[in-house]
XYZ file of C-alpha atoms in Angstrom:
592
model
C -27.637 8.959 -9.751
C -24.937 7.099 -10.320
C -22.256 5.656 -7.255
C -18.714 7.054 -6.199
C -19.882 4.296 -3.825
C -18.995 1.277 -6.527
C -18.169 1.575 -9.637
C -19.812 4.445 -10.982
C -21.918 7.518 -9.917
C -25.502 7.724 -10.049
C -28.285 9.804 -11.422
C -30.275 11.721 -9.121
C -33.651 12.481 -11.213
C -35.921 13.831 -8.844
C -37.879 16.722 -7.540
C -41.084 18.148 -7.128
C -42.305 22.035 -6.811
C -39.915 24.493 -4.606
C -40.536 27.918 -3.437
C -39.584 30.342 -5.899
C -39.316 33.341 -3.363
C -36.571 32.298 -0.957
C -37.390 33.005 2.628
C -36.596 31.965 5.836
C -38.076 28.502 7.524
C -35.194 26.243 6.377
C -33.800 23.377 8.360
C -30.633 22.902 9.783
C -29.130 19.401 9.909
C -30.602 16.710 12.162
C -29.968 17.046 15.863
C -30.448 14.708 18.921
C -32.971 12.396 18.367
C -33.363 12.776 14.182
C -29.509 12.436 14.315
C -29.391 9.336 16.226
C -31.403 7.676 13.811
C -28.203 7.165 11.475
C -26.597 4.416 13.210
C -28.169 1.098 12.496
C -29.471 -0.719 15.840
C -27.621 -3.692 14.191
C -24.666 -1.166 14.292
C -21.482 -2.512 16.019
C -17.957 -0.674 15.564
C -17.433 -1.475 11.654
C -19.731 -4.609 11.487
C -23.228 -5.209 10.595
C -25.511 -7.340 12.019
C -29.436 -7.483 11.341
C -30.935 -7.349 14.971
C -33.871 -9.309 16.437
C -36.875 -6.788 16.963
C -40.782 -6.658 16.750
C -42.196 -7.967 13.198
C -45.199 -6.605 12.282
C -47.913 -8.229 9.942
C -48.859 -4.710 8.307
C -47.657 -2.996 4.717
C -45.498 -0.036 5.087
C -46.142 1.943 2.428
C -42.959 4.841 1.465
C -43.161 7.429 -1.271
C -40.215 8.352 -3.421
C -39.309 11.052 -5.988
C -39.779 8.532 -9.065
C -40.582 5.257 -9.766
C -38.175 1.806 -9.696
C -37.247 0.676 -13.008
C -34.354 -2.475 -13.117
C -33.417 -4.945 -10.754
C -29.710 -4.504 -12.522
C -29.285 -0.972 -11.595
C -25.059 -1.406 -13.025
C -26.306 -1.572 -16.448
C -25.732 2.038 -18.185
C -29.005 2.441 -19.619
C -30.682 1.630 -16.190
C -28.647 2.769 -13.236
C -30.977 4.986 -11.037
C -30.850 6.035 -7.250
C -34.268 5.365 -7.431
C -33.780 1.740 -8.103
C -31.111 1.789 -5.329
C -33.820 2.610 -3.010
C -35.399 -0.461 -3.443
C -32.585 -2.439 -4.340
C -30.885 -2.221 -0.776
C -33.276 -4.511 0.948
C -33.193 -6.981 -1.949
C -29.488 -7.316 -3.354
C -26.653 -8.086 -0.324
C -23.165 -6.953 -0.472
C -20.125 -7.464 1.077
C -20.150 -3.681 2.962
C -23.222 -1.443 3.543
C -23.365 2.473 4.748
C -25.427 3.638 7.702
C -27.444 7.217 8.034
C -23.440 8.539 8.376
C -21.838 7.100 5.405
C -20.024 5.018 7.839
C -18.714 1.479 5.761
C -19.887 -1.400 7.760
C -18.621 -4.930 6.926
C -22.142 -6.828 6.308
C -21.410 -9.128 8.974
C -25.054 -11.509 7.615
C -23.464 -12.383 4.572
C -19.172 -12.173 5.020
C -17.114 -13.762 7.115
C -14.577 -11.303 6.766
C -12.819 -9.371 3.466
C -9.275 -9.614 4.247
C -6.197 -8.160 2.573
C -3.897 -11.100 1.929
C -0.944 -9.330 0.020
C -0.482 -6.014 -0.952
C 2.039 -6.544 -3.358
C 0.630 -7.788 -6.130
C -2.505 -6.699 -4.244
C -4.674 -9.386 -3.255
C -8.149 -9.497 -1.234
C -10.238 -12.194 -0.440
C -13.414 -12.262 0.282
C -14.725 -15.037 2.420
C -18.522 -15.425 2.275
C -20.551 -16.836 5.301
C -21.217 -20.383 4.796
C -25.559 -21.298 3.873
C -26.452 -17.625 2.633
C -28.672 -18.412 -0.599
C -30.690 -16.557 -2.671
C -34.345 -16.775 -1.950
C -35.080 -19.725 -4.850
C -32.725 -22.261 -2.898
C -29.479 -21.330 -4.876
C -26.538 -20.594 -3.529
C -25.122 -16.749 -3.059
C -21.184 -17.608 -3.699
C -18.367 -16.880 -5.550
C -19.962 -17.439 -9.361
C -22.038 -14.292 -8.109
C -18.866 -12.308 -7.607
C -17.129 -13.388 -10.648
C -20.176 -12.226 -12.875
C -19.849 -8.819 -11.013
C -16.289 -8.674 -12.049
C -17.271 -9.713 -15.147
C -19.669 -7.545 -16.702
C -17.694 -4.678 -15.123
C -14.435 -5.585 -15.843
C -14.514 -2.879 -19.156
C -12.182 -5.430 -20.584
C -14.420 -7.315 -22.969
C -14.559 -5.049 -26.193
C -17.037 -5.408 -28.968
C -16.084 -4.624 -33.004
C -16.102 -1.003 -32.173
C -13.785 -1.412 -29.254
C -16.647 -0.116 -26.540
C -17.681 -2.190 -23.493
C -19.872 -4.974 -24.448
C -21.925 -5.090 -20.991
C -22.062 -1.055 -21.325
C -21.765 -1.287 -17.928
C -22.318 2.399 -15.624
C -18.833 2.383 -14.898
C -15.718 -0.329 -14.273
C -13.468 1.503 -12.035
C -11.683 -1.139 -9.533
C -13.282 -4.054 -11.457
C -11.328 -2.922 -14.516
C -8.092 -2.966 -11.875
C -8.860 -6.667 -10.471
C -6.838 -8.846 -13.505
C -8.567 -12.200 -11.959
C -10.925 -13.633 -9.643
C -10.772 -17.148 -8.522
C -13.163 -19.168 -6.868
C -11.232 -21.062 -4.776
C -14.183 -22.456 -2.861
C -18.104 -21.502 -3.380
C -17.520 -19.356 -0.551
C -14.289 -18.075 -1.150
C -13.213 -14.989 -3.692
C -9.793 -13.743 -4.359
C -9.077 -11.021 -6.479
C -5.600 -9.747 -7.228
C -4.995 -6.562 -8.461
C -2.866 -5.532 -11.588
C -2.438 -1.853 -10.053
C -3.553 -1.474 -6.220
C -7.238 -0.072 -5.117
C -7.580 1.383 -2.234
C -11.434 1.485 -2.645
C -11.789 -1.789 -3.056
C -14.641 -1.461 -0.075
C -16.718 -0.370 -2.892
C -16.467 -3.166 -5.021
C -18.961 -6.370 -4.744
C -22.195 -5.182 -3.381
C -22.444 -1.714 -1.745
C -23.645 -0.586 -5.188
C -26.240 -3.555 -5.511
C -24.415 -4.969 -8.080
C -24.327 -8.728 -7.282
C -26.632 -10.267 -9.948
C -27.673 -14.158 -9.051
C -25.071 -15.841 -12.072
C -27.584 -19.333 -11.815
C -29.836 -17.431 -13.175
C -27.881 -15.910 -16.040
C -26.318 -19.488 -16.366
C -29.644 -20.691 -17.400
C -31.070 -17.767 -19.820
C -28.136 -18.188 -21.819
C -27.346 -22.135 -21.422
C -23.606 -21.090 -20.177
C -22.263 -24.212 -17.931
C -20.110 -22.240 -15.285
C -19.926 -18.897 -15.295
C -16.160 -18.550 -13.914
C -15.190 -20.337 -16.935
C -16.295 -17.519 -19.979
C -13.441 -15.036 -19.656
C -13.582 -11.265 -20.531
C -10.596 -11.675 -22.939
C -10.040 -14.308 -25.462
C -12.422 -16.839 -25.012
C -15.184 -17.739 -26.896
C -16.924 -14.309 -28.480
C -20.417 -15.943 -28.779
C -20.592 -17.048 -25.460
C -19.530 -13.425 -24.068
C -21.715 -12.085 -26.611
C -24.424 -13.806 -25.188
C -23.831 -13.642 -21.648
C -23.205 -9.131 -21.866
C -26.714 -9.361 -24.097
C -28.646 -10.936 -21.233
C -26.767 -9.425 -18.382
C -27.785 -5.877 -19.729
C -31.119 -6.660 -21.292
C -33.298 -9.038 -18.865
C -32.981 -7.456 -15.666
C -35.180 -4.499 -16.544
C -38.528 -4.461 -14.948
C -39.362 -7.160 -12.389
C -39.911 -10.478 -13.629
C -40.204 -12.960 -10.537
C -38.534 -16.169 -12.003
C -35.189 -13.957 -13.335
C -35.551 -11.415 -10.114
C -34.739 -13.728 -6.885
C -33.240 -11.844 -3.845
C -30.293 -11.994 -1.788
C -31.203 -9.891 1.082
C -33.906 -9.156 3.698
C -36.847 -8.502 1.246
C -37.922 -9.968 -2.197
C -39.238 -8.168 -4.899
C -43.070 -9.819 -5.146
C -44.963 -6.958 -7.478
C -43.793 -4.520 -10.126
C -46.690 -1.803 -11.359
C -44.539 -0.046 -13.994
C -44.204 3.804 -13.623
C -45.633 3.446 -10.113
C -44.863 1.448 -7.446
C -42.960 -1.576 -6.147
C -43.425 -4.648 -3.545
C -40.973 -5.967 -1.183
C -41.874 -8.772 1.490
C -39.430 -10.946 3.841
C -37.491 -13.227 2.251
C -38.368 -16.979 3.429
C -34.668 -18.064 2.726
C -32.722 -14.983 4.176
C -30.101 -16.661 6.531
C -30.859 -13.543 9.045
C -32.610 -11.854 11.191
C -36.285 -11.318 9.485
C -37.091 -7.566 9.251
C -39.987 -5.890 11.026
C -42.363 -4.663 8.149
C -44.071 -7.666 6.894
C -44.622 -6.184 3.390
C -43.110 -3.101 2.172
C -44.291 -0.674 -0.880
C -42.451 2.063 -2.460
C -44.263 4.210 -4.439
C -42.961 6.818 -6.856
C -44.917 10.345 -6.166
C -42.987 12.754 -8.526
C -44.923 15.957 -6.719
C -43.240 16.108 -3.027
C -45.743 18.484 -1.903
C -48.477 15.602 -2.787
C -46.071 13.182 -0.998
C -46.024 15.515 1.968
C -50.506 15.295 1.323
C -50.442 11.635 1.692
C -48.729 11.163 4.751
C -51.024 13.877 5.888
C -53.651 11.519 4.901
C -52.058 8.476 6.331
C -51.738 6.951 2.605
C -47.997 6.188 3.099
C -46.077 6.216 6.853
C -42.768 7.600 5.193
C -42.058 10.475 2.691
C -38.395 10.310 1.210
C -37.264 12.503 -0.845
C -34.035 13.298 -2.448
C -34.063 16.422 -3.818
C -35.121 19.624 -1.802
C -38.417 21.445 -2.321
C -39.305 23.956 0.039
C -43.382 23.922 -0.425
C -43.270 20.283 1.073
C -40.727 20.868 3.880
C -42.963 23.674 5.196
C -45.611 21.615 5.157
C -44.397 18.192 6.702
C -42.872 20.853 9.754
C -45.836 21.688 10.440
C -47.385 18.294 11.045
C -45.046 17.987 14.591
C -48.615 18.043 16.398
C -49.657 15.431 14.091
C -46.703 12.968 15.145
C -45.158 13.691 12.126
C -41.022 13.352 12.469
C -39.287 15.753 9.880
C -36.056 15.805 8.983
C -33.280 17.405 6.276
C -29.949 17.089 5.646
C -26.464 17.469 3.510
C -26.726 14.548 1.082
C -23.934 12.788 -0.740
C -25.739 14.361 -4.090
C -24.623 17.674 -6.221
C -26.696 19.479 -8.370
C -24.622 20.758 -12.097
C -25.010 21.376 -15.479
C -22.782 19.698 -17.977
C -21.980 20.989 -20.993
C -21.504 18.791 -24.235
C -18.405 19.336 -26.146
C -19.773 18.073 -28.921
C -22.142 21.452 -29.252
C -20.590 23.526 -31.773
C -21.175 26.284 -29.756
C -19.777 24.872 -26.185
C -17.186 23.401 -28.318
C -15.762 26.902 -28.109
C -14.263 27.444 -24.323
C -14.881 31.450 -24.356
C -19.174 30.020 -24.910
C -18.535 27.591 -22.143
C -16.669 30.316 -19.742
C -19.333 33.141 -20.761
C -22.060 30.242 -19.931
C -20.340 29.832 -16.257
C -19.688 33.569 -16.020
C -23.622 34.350 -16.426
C -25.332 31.901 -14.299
C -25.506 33.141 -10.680
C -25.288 30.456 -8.626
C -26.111 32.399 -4.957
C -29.206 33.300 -6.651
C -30.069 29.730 -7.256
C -28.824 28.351 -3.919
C -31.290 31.187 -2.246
C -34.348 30.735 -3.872
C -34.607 27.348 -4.076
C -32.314 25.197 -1.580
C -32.009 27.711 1.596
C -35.794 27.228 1.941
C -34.787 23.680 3.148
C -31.499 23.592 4.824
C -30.488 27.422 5.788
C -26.667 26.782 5.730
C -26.877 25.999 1.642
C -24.417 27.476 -0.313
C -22.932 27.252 -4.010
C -20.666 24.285 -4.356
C -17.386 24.900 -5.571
C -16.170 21.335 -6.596
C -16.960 18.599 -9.218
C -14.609 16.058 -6.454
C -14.988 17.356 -2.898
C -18.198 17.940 -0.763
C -18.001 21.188 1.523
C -16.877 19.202 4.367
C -14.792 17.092 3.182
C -10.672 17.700 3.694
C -9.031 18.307 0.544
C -12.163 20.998 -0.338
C -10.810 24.105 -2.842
C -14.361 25.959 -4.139
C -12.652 26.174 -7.724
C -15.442 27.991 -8.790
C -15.625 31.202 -6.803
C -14.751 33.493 -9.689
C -18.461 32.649 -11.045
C -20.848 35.353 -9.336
C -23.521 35.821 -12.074
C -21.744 38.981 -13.764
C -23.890 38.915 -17.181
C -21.328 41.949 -18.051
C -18.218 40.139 -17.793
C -19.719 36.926 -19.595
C -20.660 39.585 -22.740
C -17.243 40.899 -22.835
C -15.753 37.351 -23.075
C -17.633 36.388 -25.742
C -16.973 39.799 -27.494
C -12.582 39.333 -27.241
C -13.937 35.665 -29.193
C -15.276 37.377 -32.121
C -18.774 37.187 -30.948
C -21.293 40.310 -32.279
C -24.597 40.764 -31.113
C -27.615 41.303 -32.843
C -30.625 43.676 -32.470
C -32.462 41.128 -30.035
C -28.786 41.270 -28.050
C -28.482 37.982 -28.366
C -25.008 36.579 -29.507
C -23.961 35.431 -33.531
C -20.987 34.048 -34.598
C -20.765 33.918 -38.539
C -24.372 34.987 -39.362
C -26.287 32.517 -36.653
C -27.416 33.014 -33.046
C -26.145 31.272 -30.279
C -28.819 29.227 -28.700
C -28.640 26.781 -26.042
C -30.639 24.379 -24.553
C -30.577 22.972 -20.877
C -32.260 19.405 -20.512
C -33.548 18.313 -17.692
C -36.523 16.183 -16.155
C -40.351 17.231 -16.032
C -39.765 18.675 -12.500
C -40.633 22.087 -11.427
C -37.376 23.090 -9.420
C -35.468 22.465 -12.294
C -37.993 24.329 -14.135
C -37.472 27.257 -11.927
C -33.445 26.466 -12.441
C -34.013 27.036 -16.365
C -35.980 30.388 -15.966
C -33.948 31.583 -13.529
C -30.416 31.409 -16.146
C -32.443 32.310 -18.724
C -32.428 35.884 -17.077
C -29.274 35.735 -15.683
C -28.066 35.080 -18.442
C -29.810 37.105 -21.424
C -27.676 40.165 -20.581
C -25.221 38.102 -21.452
C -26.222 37.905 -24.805
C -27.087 33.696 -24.661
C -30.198 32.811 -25.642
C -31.436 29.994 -23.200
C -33.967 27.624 -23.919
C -35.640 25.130 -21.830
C -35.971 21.425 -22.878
C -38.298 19.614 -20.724
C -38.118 15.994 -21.167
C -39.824 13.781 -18.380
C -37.916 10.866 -19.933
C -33.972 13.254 -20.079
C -32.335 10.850 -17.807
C -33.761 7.222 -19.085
C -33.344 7.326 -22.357
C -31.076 10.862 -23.633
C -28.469 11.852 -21.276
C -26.603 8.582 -21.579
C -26.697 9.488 -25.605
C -25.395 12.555 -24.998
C -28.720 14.147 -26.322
C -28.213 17.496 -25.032
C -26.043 21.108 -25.183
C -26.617 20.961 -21.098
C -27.623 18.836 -18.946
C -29.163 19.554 -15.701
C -28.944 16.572 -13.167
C -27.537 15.388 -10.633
C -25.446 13.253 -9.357
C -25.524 11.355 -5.994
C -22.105 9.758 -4.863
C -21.464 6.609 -1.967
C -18.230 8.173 -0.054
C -15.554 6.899 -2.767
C -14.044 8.923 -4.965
C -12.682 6.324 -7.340
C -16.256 6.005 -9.255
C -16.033 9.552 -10.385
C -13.033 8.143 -13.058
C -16.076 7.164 -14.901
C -17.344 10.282 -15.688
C -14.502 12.267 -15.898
C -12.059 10.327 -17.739
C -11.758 10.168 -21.684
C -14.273 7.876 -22.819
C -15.696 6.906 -19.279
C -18.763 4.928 -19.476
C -20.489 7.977 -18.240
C -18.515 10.713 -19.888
C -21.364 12.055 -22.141
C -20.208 14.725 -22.679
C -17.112 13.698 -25.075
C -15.068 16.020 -22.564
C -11.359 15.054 -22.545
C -8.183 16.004 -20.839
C -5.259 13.765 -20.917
C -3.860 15.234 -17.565
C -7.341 14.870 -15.962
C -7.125 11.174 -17.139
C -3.553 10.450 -15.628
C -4.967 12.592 -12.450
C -7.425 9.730 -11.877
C -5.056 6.732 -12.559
C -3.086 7.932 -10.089
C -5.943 8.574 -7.363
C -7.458 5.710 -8.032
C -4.578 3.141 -7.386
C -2.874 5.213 -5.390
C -2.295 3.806 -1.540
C -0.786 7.087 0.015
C -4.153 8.528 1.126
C -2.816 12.147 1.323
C -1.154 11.410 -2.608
C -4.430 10.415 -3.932
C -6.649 13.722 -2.408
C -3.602 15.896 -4.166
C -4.517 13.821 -7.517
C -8.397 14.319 -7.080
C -7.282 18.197 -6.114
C -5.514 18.629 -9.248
C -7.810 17.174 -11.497
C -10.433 19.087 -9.986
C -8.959 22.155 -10.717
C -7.924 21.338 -14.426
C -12.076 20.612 -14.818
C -12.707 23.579 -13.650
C -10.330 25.833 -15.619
C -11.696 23.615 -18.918
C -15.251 25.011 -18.262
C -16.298 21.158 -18.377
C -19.138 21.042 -15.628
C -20.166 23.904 -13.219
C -21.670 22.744 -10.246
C -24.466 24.779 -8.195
C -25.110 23.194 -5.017
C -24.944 19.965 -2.742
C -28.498 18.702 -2.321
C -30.250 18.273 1.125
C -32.362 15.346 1.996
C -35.687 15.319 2.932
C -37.524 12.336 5.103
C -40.841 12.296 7.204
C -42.317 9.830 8.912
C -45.562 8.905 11.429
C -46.052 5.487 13.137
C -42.192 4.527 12.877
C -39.914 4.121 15.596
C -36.697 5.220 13.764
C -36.318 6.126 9.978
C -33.192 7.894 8.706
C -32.845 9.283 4.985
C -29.553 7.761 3.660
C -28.144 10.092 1.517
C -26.908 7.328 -1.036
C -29.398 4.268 -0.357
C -32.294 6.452 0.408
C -34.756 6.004 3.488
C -35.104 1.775 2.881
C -31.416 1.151 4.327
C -32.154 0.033 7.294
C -36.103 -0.733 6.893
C -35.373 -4.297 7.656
C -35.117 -2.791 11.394
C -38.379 -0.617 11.312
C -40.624 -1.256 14.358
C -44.358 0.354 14.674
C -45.056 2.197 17.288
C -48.988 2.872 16.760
């Protein structure tokens, strides 16, 4: 998942087995106690504080979907939810979210972000004095500046693409400097306002330690190598390490800036967080912490069972594993599920020659029944699940238009569109255009809800005369999707609560458009939202664009994803919907 939270969305790759027959049992969304567990006990009106409680000398061990991959989860080729996960106890920001989505000032490491002129724009950021990263350095104001940096978009290579290939640069790309007035002191002014700018440095783990970088690439000061004409070696340099050496876990390049430090790395498996000596403070309760990647929930649901791991989260639904983790109440087993901040959708590639033709891509949307999908395989979890009807909006959210109600799963009406484009249709009734068959593949991940997804349109959708096939690919959403390797894509995405970041995805040649989709009105639709002060203005801008997607048969999406958490031996564990169940692990206390 990639983050409406920062600068970019993020890629939700994860799921295990669902229930293929529907039924009742689903969950509704947290109530009394499971509810309370969203505000932070270091919670306090819009500030953050980490609170004094019980430390405990034991390893908490939590299972995930998948495994953590990069300790620089902004880089494009790496940018992961599931590195977010672990990433929130070991990266600090300027702002962090509680169980709510609420935006909390992180009151350990800031002083206070203040807005000191709003026309040009100007905020500065004034960093608590002694914060440091756990190898004695300093966390300052270099550390911002390389964040603005390497997601500024503005430094080009021959080709004219981003040289960091960052995930996405919306709000950096706005800031035109950042100056360090003192090591604890940023100011950023703004060529075109941001009224997001509580997204920016941080609350997408993006602050990378810039000593570090300084070193691996011999550069003196960092706040000295502009993105735009300065020396093209040095920026050369300094984009190839930023994007290349932060992949894995390698101690000496890896320090942290937060309540835990990254201390082992077991690649495609599992990874190992302890208190930081040098965190300036409150030290967390869990001694050592281990997230493991289990990519089969209902084994994840097993080894809590077993007492293997004390916490299961999981961000996608699956119905076999939230029947059985209810059923382990007796057990002292805490269950919950609820509306994430993540959407389910397939994307179609314009580049296809077939979806390159809009009566392919509407016939596509026509045939796919999304009620069908939402039944089977969400309502199992969270009974009030329903089709979403927005690539912008969330159900709940104000400025909410389900753009996509005219899609019902009508296989008939899909056939006759493709039929007014010329289409005929052989004696397997599958479509040709020009003497071939249409054939299209969905891509997705080595999961078997999105498995079930595939077969499911491949029904759906035969009457329609579109030959489906399924491309399983365990490794879709590390290596392919960000190639655009793929007619559809079936992900998801999971989104903090800003809508700026979607620009990246949406606009022509975003850093995560994939898809090659373009629409010059959608573009000037998100310049205008995005830098747009008048709150009410900007939702009519995301509204419009939303619409225009929809009516361009870009993306259809099929449901907002519930979250799923369990837990035994913990006092209070929350699923976040956007930093997963580690947000506030620095709090955890052990009640048996």
């Amino acid at each position: 998942m990639a983050a409406v939270a920062a600068t970019s969305l993020v890629l939700s790759a994860c799921s295990g087995s669902t229930n293929s027959d529907g039924g009742g049992g689903g969950a509704a969304e947290p109530t009394g106690d499971v509810a309370a567990m969203a505000i932070a006990k270091g919670e306090s009106g819009d500030e953050y504080t980490s609170p004094e409680v019980a430390q405990s000398n034991e390893t908490f061990v939590v299972s995930t979907d998948n495994p953590f991959t990069a300790y620089n989860n902004s880089a494009a080729d790496a940018n992961n939810s599931y590195n977010t996960f672990a990433l929130i106890k070991v990266l600090s920001g300027a702002y962090l979210l509680d169980g709510n989505n609420k935006v909390l000032l992180n009151k350990d490491v800031m002083e206070a972000v203040e807005v000191t002129s709003k026309s040009p724009q100007v905020i500065t950021w004034k960093i608590k004095p002694g914060v440091t990263w756990s190898d004695g350095e300093a966390w300052d104001c270099d550390d911002f500046y390389l964040a603005w940096l390497s997601q500024t978009g503005k430094t080009k290579d021959a080709e004219d693409k981003d040289l960091f290939t960052a995930a996405g640069t919306t709000g950096y790309e706005q800031i035109d400097k950042v100056e360090c007035a003192k090591p604890t002191e940023v100011v950023t002014t703004f060529g075109t306002p941001f009224p997001d700018y509580k997204s920016l440095f941080g609350l997408a783990t993006d602050i990378m330690p810039a000593h570090i970088l300084e070193k691996g690439t011999g550069v003196e000061d960092i706040t000295k190598v502009l993105p735009t004409g300065g020396d093209a070696a040095v920026i050369a340099k300094v984009a190839e390490f930023w994007k290349t050496k932060w992949n894995g876990f390698d101690a000496a390049l890896m320090p942290s800036s937060a309540q835990y430090v990254i201390t082992a790395f077991q690649q495609d498996n599992s990874v190992t967080l302890e208190r930081n000596p040098k965190w300036v403070g409150k030290p967390g309760g869990p001694a050592k912490i281990v997230l493991r990647g289990i990519s089969d929930q209902v084994a994840q649901a097993q080894a809590l069972e077993n007492g293997d791991v004390q916490v299961n989260s999981m961000a996608q639904p699956d119905a076999n594993a939230a029947e059985r983790l209810r059923n382990l109440s007796s057990q002292g087993v805490t269950f919950g599920a609820s509306n994430g901040l993540a959407f389910e959708h397939l994307d179609l590639n314009f580049k296809n020659k077939w979806l390159s033709d809009g009566a392919v891509r509407k016939a596509f949307m026509q045939c796919v029944n999304r009620e069908e999908l939402t039944e089977k395989l969400i309502r199992p979890v969270l009974e009030s699940a329903k089709p979403l009807g927005s690539l912008v909006f969330f159900q709940a959210e104000e400025g909410y238009t389900d753009n996509y109600a005219q899609y019902k799963g009508d296989a008939a009406e899909a056939k006759k569109t493709l039929e007014a484009a010329g289409f005929t249709f052989g004696g397997d009734g599958f479509a040709t255009k020009g003497g071939e068959k249409v054939t299209l593949k969905i891509s997705h991940t080595a999961i078997p809800r999105r498995k079930q997804t595939v077969e499911l349109i491949q029904s759906q959708c035969k009457g329609a005369g579109l030959e489906i096939v399924d491309d399983t690919d365990p490794n879709f959403l590390d290596t392919r999707v960000s190639e655009g390797d793929y007619d559809i894509a079936l992900f998801a995405w999971s989104a903090a609560p800003f809508k700026s970041g979607q620009k990246s995805i949406y606009s022509t040649g975003g850093g995560q458009n994939w898809s090659a989709y373009t629409n010059t009105k959608v573009d000037a639709a998100y310049v205008d939202a995005s830098s747009n002060l008048d709150e009410a203005a900007a939702r009519k801008a995301y509204q419009d664009a939303d619409k225009m997607m929809a009516e361009d048969n870009y993306s259809l999406p099929l449901y907002q994803l519930p979250n799923m958490w369990a837990f035994k031996g913990i006092d209070k564990v929350y699923f976040q919907s956007y930093n997963g169940a580690l947000w506030n692990a620095n709090e955890w206390v052990k009640t048996n």
